[in-house]
Short mmCIF file of C-alpha atoms in Angstrom, two decimals:
data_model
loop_
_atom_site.label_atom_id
_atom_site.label_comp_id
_atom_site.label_asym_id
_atom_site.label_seq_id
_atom_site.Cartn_x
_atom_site.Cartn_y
_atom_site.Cartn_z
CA UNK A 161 112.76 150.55 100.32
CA UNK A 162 112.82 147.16 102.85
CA UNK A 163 111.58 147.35 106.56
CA UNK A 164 108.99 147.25 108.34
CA UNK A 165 106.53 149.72 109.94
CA UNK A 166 104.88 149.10 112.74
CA UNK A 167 101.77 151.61 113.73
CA UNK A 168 101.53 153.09 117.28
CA UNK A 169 98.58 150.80 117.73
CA UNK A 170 99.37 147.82 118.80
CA UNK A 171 96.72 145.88 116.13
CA UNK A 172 98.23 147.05 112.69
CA UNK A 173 101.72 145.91 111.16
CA UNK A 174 102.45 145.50 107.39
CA UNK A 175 105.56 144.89 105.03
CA UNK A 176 106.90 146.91 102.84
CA UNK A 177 109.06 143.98 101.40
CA UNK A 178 107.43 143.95 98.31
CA UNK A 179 107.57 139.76 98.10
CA UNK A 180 110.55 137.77 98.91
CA UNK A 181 112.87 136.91 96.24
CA UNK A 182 113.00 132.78 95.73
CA UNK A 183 115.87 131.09 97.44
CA UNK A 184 118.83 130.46 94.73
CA UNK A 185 120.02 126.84 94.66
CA UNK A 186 121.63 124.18 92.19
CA UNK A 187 122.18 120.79 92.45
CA UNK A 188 124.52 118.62 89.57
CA UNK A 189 124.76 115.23 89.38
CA UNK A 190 125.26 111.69 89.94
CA UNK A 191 125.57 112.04 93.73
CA UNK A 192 128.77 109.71 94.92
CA UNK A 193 127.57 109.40 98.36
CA UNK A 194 125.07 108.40 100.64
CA UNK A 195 123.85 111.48 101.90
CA UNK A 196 123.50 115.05 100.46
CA UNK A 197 124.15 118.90 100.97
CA UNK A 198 121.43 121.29 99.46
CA UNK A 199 122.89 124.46 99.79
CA UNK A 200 121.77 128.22 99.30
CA UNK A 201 122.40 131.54 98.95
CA UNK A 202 121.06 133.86 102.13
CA UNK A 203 120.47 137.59 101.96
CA UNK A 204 119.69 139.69 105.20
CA UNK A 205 115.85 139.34 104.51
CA UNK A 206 115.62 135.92 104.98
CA UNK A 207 115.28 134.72 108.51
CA UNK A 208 113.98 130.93 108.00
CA UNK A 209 114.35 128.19 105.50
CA UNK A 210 112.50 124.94 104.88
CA UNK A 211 113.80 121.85 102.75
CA UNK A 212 111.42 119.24 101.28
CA UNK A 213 112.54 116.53 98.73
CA UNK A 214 111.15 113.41 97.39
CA UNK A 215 113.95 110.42 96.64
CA UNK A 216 112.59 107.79 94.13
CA UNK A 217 113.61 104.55 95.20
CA UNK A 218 113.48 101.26 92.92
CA UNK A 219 113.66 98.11 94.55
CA UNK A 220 116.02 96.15 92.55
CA UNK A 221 113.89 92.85 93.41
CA UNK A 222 110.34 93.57 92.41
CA UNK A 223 110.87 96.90 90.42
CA UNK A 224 108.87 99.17 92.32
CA UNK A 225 108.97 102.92 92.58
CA UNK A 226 108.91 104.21 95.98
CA UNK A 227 109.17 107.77 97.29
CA UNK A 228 110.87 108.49 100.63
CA UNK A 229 110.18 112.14 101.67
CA UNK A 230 111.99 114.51 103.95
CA UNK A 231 111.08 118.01 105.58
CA UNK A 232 113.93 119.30 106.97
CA UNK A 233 111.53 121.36 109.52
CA UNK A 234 112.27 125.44 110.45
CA UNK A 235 116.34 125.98 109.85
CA UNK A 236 116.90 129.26 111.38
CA UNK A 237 119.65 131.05 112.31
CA UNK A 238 122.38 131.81 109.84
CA UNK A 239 122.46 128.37 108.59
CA UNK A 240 122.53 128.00 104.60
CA UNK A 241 122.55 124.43 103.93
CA UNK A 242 120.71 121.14 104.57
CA UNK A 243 122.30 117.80 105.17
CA UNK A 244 119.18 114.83 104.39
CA UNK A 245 119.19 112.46 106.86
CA UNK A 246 117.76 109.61 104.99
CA UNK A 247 120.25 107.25 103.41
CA UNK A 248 120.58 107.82 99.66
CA UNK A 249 120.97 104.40 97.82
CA UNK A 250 123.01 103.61 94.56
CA UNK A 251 120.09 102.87 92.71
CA UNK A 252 118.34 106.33 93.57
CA UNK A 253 116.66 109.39 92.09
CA UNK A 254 116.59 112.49 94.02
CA UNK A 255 113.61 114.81 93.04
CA UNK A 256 111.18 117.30 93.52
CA UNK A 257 113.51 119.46 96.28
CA UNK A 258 111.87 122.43 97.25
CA UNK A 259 113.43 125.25 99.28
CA UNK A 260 111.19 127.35 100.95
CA UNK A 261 112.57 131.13 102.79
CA UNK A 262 110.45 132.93 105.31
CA UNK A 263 111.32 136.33 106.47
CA UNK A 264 109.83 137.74 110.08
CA UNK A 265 106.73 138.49 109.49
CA UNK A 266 106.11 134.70 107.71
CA UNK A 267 106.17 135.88 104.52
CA UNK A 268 107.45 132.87 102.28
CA UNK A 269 108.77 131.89 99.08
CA UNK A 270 109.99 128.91 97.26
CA UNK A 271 112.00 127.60 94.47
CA UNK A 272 112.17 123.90 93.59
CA UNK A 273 114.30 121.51 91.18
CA UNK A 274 111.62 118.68 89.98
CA UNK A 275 113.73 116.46 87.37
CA UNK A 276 115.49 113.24 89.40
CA UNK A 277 119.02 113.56 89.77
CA UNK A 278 120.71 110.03 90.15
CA UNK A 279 123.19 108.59 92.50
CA UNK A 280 125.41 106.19 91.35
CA UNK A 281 128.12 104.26 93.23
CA UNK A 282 129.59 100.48 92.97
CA UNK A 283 128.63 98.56 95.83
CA UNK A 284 130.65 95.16 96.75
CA UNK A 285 128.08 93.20 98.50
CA UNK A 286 124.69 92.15 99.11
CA UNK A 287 122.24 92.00 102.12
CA UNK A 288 119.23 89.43 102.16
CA UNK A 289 116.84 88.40 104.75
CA UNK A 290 114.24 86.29 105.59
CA UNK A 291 111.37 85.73 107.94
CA UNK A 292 109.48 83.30 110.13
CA UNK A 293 106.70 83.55 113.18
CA UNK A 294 107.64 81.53 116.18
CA UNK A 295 105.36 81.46 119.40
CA UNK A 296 104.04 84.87 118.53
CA UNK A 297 106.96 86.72 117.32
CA UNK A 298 108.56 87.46 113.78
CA UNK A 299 111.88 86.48 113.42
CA UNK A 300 114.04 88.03 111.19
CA UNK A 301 117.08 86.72 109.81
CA UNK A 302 119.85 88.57 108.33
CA UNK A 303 122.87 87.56 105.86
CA UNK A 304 125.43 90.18 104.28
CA UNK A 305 127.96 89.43 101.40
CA UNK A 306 130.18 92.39 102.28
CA UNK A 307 133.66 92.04 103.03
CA UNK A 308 134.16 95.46 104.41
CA UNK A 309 133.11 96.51 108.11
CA UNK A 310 129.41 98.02 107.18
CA UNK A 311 126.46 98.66 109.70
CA UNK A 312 123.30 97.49 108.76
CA UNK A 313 119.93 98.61 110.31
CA UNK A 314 116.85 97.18 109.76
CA UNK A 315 113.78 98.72 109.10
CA UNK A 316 109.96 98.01 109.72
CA UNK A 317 106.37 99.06 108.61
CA UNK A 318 102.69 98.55 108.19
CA UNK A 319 102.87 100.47 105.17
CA UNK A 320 103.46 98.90 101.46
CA UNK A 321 104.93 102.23 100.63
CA UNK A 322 106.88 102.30 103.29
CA UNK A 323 106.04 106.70 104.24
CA UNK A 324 106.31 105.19 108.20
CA UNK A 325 109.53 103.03 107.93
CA UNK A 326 111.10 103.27 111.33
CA UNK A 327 114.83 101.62 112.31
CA UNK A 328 114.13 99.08 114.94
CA UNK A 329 117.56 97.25 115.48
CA UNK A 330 121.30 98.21 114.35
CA UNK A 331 124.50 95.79 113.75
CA UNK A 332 127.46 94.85 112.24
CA UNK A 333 127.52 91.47 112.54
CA UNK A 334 127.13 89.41 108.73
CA UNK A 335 124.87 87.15 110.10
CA UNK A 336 122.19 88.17 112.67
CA UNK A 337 119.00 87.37 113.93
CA UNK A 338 116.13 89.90 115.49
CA UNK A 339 113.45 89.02 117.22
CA UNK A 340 110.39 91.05 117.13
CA UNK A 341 107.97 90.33 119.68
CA UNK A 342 106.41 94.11 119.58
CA UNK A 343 103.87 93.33 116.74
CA UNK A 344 99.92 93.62 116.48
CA UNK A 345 97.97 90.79 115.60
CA UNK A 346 96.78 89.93 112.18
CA UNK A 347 98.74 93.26 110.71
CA UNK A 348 100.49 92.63 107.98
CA UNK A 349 104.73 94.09 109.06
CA UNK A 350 107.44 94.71 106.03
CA UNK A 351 111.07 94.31 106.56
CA UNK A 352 114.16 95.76 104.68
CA UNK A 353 117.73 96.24 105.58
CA UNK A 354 119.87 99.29 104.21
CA UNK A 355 122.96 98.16 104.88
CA UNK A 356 126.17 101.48 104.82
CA UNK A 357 129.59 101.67 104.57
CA UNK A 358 130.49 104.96 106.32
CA UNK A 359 129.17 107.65 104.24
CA UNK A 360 129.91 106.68 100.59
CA UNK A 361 128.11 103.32 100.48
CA UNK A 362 124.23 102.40 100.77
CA UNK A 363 122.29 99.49 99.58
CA UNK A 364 118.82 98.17 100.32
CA UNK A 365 118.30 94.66 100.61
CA UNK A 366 115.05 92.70 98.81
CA UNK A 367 111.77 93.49 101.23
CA UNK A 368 109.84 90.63 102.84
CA UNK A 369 106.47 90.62 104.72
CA UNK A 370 104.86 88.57 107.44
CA UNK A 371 101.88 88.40 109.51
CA UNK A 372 100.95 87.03 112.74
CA UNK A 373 97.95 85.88 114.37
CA UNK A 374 97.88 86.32 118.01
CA UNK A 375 94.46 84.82 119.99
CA UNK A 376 92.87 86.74 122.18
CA UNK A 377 92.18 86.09 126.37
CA UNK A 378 88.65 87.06 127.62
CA UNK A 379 88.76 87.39 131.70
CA UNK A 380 85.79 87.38 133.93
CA UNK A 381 85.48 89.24 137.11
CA UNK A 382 83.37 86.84 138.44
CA UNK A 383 83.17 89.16 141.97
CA UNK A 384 82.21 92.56 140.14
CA UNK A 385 81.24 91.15 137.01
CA UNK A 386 83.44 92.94 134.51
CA UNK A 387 84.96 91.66 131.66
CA UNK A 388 88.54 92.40 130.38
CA UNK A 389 89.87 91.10 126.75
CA UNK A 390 93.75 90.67 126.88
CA UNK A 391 93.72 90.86 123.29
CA UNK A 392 96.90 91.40 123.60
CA UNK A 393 96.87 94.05 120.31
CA UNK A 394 100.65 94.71 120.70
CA UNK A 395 102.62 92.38 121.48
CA UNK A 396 102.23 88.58 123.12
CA UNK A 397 105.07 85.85 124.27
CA UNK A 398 103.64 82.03 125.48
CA UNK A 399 104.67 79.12 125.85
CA UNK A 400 102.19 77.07 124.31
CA UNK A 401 101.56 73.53 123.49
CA UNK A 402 99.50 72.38 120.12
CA UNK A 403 97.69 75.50 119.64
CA UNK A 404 96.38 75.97 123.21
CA UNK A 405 97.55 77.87 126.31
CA UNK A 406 98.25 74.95 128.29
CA UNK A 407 102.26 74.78 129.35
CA UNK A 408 102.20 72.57 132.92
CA UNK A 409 99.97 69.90 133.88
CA UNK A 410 99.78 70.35 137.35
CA UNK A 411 97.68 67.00 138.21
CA UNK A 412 95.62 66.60 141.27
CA UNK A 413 95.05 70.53 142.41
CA UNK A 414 94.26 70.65 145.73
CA UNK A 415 93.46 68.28 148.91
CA UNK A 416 89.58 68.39 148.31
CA UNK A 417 89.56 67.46 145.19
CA UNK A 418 91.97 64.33 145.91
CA UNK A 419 89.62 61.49 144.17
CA UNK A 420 89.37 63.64 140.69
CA UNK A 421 91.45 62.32 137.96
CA UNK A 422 90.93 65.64 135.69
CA UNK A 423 94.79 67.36 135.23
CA UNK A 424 94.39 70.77 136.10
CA UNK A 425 96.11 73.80 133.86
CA UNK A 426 98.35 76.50 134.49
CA UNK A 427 99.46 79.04 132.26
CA UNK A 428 102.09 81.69 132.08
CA UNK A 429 101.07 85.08 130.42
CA UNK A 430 103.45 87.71 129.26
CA UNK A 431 101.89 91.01 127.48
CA UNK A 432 101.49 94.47 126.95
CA UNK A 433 98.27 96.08 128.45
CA UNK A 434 97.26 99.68 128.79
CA UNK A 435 98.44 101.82 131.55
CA UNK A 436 94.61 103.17 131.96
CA UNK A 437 93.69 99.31 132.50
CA UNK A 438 96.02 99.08 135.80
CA UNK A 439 92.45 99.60 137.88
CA UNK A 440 90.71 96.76 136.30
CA UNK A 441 93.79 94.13 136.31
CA UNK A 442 94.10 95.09 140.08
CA UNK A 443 90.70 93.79 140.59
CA UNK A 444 91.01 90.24 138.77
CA UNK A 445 94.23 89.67 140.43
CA UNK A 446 91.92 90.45 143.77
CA UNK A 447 89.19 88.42 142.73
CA UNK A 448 88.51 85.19 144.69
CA UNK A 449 87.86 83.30 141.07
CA UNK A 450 88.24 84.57 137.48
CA UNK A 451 86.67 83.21 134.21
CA UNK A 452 88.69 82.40 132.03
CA UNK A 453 87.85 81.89 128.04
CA UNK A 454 90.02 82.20 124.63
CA UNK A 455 89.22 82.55 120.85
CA UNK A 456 89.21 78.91 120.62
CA UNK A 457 86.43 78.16 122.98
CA UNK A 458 88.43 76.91 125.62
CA UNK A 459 87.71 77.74 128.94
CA UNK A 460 87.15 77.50 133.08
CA UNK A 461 87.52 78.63 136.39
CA UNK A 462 90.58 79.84 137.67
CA UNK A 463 92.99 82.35 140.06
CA UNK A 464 95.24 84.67 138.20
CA UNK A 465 98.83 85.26 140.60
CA UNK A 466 102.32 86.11 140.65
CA UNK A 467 101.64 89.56 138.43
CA UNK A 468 104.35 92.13 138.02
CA UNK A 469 104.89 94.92 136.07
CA UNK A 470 107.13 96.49 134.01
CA UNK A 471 107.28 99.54 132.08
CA UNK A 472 107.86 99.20 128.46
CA UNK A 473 110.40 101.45 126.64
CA UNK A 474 108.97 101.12 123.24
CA UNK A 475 105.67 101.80 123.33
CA UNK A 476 104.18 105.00 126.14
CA UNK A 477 101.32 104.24 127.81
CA UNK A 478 101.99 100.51 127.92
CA UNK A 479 103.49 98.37 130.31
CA UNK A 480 104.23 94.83 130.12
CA UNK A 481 102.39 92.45 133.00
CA UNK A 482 103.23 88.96 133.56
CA UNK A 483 101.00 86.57 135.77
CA UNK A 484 100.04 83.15 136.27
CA UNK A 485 96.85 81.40 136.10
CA UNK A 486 96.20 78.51 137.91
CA UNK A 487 92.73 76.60 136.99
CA UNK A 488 90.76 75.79 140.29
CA UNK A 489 87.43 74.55 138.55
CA UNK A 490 86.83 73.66 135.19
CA UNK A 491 83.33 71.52 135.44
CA UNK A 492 81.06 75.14 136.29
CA UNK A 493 79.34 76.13 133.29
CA UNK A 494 79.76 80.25 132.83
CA UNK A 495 79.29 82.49 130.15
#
């Protein structure tokens, strides 16, 4: 007997079911592609499905095992089968895929293949990159071998076993370059490049790590007093000159300052700051003078101008403010 029964109170229901049956699935092997169907059979009880699978992935340059993992989330409906969405690679093992089958009252049940099943294709080409820091930003160069029209997308993470890989940029050129300006100081980023031919051809190219170092600007309100570090956690663009944040000599400053010979400084900021710091920004932009100090020591007197905002696509609750700042007095001592 299947149903359920449902009291006349409204606090009681129960199942009948007697336990779901597990979901009935097979896989065979190598996979020829670089994606995959897992496919089952559905009978009237089962309302929702869940797909998890691991896919072992050896990087042919250092030998390492990594596992990529996928949920496929609720499937519901009268849908029976699962396309993955990550990229399967010629040198991978597909393993540990679970189905899981819920009926409507959440009762589940699972069945699960755990030995790796391999994919195996010929590829005709090769993807390598390579990576520098310039002016705050990690550069990444790509070169591809492949003859054939391909796209390759490149990946990024803070993670050495790469669980939080996310695509940041997507081409088809051979030869490209990406600039990554959206990076946290003193975190260590790794790059790869799985690089496809339509849907029968996947390889990963070797993986290559950088860090940057980005210094931090502490800002005094020297009106109210408060203090605001553009540490500038995110991301950071200057123009900079031997290490400091000097970019324009502006010589003599103003009219009563005419006999000093000192060259006064200006600098041109570019960063991302948080959307709940708008209120205290407004104020040092009001400020009649601003302190002005950086990780190195450096630091004087000045008027902070020309800010504007913009709101920044990548990251939410960001926005990216550029300003000016102009030194006015650099002989006051201040803390």
């Amino acid at each position: 007997m299947y149903g359920v029964v449902k009291q006349d109170s409204k606090t009681a229901t129960f199942s009948l079911y007697g336990g779901l049956k597990p979901p009935e699935f097979t896989l065979q092997g190598p996979f020829r592609k670089n994606y995959m169907i897992i496919s089952w059979k559905k009978i009237n009880l089962q309302r929702y499905y869940r797909v998890e699978f691991d896919i072992a992935r050896n990087y042919r340059y250092d030998d390492k095992w990594i596992f990529v993992k996928e949920d496929s989330g609720i499937i519901r409906g009268e849908d029976n089968s699962y396309r993955t969405k990550a990229l399967l690679l010629a040198n991978d093992y597909v393993m540990n895929i679970k189905v899981t089958i819920y009926n409507e009252l959440k009762e589940k049940s699972s069945n699960a293949i755990e030995e790796g099943i391999r994919v195996w294709y010929s590829t005709e080409g090769l993807t390598k990159l390579s990576l520098y820091t310039e002016d705050y930003k990690i550069i990444v160069n790509g070169n591809s071998t492949f003859k054939n029209a391909i796209t390759h997308t490149l990946f990024r993470c803070t993670d050495e076993k790469f669980n939080e890989a996310k695509a940041i940029y997507t081409t088809s050129e051979s030869n490209f370059v990406y600039e990554d300006s959206n990076v946290r100081s003193g975190v260590r980023y790794y790059y790869y490049i799985i690089s496809s031919d339509d849907e029968y051809k996947s390889i990963i190219s070797e993986i290559r790590s950088r860090k940057v170092n980005v210094k931090s600007f502490l800002f005094t309100n020297l009106d109210t007093k408060e203090v605001h570090n553009f540490n500038l956690d995110i991301s950071a663009d200057f123009d900079t000159l031997d290490g400091k944040v000097v970019v324009e000599y502006l010589g003599k400053a103003t009219a009563d300052i005419e006999q000093d010979t000192r060259h006064y400084q200006k600098g041109s900021f570019s960063c991302l700051i948080k959307i709940d710091d708008m209120q205290v920004i407004d104020r040092l932009f009001k400020a009649e003078k601003v302190s002005y100090r950086d990780s190195y020591g450096n630091g004087f007197i000045c008027n902070l101008m020309n800010k504007k905002i913009s709101y920044n696509d990548r990251y939410d609750r960001y926005v990216r403010l550029s300003f000016d700042m102009i030194e006015n007095d650099s002989s006051k001592v201040f803390e």
